[in-house]
XYZ file of C-alpha atoms in Angstrom:
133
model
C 36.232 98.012 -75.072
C 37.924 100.811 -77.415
C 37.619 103.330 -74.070
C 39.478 100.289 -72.008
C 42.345 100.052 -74.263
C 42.405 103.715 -74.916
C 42.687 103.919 -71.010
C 45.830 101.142 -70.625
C 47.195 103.354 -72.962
C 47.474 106.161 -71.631
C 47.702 104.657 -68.061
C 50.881 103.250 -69.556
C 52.190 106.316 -70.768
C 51.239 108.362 -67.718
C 53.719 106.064 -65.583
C 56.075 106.340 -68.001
C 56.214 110.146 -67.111
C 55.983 109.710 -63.336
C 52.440 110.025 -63.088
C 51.171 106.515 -61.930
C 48.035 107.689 -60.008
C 46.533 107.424 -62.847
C 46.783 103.601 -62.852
C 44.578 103.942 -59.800
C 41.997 105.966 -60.860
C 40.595 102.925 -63.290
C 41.813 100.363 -60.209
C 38.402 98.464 -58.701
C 38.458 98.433 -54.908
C 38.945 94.780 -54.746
C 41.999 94.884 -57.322
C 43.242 91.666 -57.842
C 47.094 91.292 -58.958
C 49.134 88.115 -59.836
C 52.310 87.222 -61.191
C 54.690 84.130 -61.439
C 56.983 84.540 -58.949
C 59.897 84.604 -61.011
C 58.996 87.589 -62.024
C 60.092 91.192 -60.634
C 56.972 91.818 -58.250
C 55.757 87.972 -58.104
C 52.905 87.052 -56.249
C 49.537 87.273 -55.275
C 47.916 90.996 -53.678
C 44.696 91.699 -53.512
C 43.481 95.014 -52.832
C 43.557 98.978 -54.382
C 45.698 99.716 -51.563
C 48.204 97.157 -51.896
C 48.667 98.179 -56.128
C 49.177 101.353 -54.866
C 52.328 100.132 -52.716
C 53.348 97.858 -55.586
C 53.505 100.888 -57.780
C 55.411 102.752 -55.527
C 57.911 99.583 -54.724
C 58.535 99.398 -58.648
C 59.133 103.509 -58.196
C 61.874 102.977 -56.003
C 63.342 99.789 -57.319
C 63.458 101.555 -61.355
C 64.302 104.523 -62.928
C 62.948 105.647 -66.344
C 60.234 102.847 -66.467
C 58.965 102.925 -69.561
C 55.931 100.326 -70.788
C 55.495 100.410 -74.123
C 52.385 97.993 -75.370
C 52.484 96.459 -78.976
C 49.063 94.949 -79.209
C 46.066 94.697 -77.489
C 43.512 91.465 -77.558
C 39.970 92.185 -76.579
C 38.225 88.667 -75.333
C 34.899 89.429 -72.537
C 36.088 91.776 -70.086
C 39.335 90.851 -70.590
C 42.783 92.596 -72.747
C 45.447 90.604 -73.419
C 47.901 94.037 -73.507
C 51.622 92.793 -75.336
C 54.227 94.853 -74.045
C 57.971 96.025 -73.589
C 58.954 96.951 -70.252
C 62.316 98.589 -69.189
C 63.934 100.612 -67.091
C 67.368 101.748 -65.046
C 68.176 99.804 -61.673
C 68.400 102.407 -59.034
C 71.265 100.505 -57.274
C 73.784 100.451 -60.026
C 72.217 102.022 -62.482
C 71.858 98.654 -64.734
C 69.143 98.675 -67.769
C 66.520 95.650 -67.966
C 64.229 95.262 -70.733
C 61.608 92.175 -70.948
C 58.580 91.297 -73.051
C 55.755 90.784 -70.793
C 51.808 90.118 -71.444
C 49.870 91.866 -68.849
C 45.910 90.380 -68.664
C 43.276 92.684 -67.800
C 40.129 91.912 -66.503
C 37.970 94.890 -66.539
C 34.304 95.596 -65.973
C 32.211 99.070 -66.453
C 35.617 100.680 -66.879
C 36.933 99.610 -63.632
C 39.969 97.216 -63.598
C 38.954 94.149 -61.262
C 42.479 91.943 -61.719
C 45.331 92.004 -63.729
C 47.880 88.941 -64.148
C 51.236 89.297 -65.739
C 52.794 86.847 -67.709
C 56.051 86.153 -69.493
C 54.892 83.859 -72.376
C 51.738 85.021 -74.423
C 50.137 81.524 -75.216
C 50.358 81.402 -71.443
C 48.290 84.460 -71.145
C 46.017 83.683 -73.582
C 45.082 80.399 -71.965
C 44.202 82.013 -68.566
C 42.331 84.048 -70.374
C 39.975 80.787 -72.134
C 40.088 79.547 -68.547
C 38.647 82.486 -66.958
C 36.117 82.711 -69.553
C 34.970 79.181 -68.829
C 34.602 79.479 -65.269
């Protein structure tokens, strides 16, 4: 797992820059992506494809996106990844900031599903639940 969270990392850092393909060169075919839907972005997508146009949504929503992870949990194939998110509203031009917890679910290097949470028990309980299934 030291490769995996070496990867968020710089997959973090690389759409920080502009450079979000890189997200989609770890991205599994049958990507799986949830969050609440209270959340920017909330829902469920499945699909590479679909990521790809969520990126790009968030591109033209934001300005100067910056994630910036704290902490990283290793559990199975899954990485609890801590993390600050902000940017610039294109609209007006308005900063947002919010703590997030993104879970990873990642096998052979490939990333099959992430969820996104705004409370980390939260996350850490899907995680126990998708290790008992």
């Amino acid at each position: 797992m030291p490769d995996d969270i070496q990867n968020l990392k710089a997959a973090y850092a690389a759409f920080g820059r502009g450079e979000e393909q890189l997200f989609l060169e770890f991205v599994h075919p049958d990507f799986r992506y949830r969050a609440r839907e209270e959340l920017p972005g909330g829902g469920e997508y499945e699909g590479r494809a679909v990521f790809d146009h969520r990126l790009t949504e968030l591109r033209e929503l934001f300005a100067d996106i910056q994630f910036e992870p704290t902490d990283f949990i290793v559990s199975g194939e899954y990485v609890v990844a801590s993390l600050s998110w902000c940017a610039r509203g294109r609209g007006g031009g308005v900063r947002v900031a919010q703590d997030l917890v993104h879970v990873w679910r990642i096998r052979d290097g490939k990333w099959l599903e992430l969820q996104v949470f705004s409370d980390k028990a939260e996350a850490l309980e899907a995680v126990v639940v998708g290790l008992a299934k």
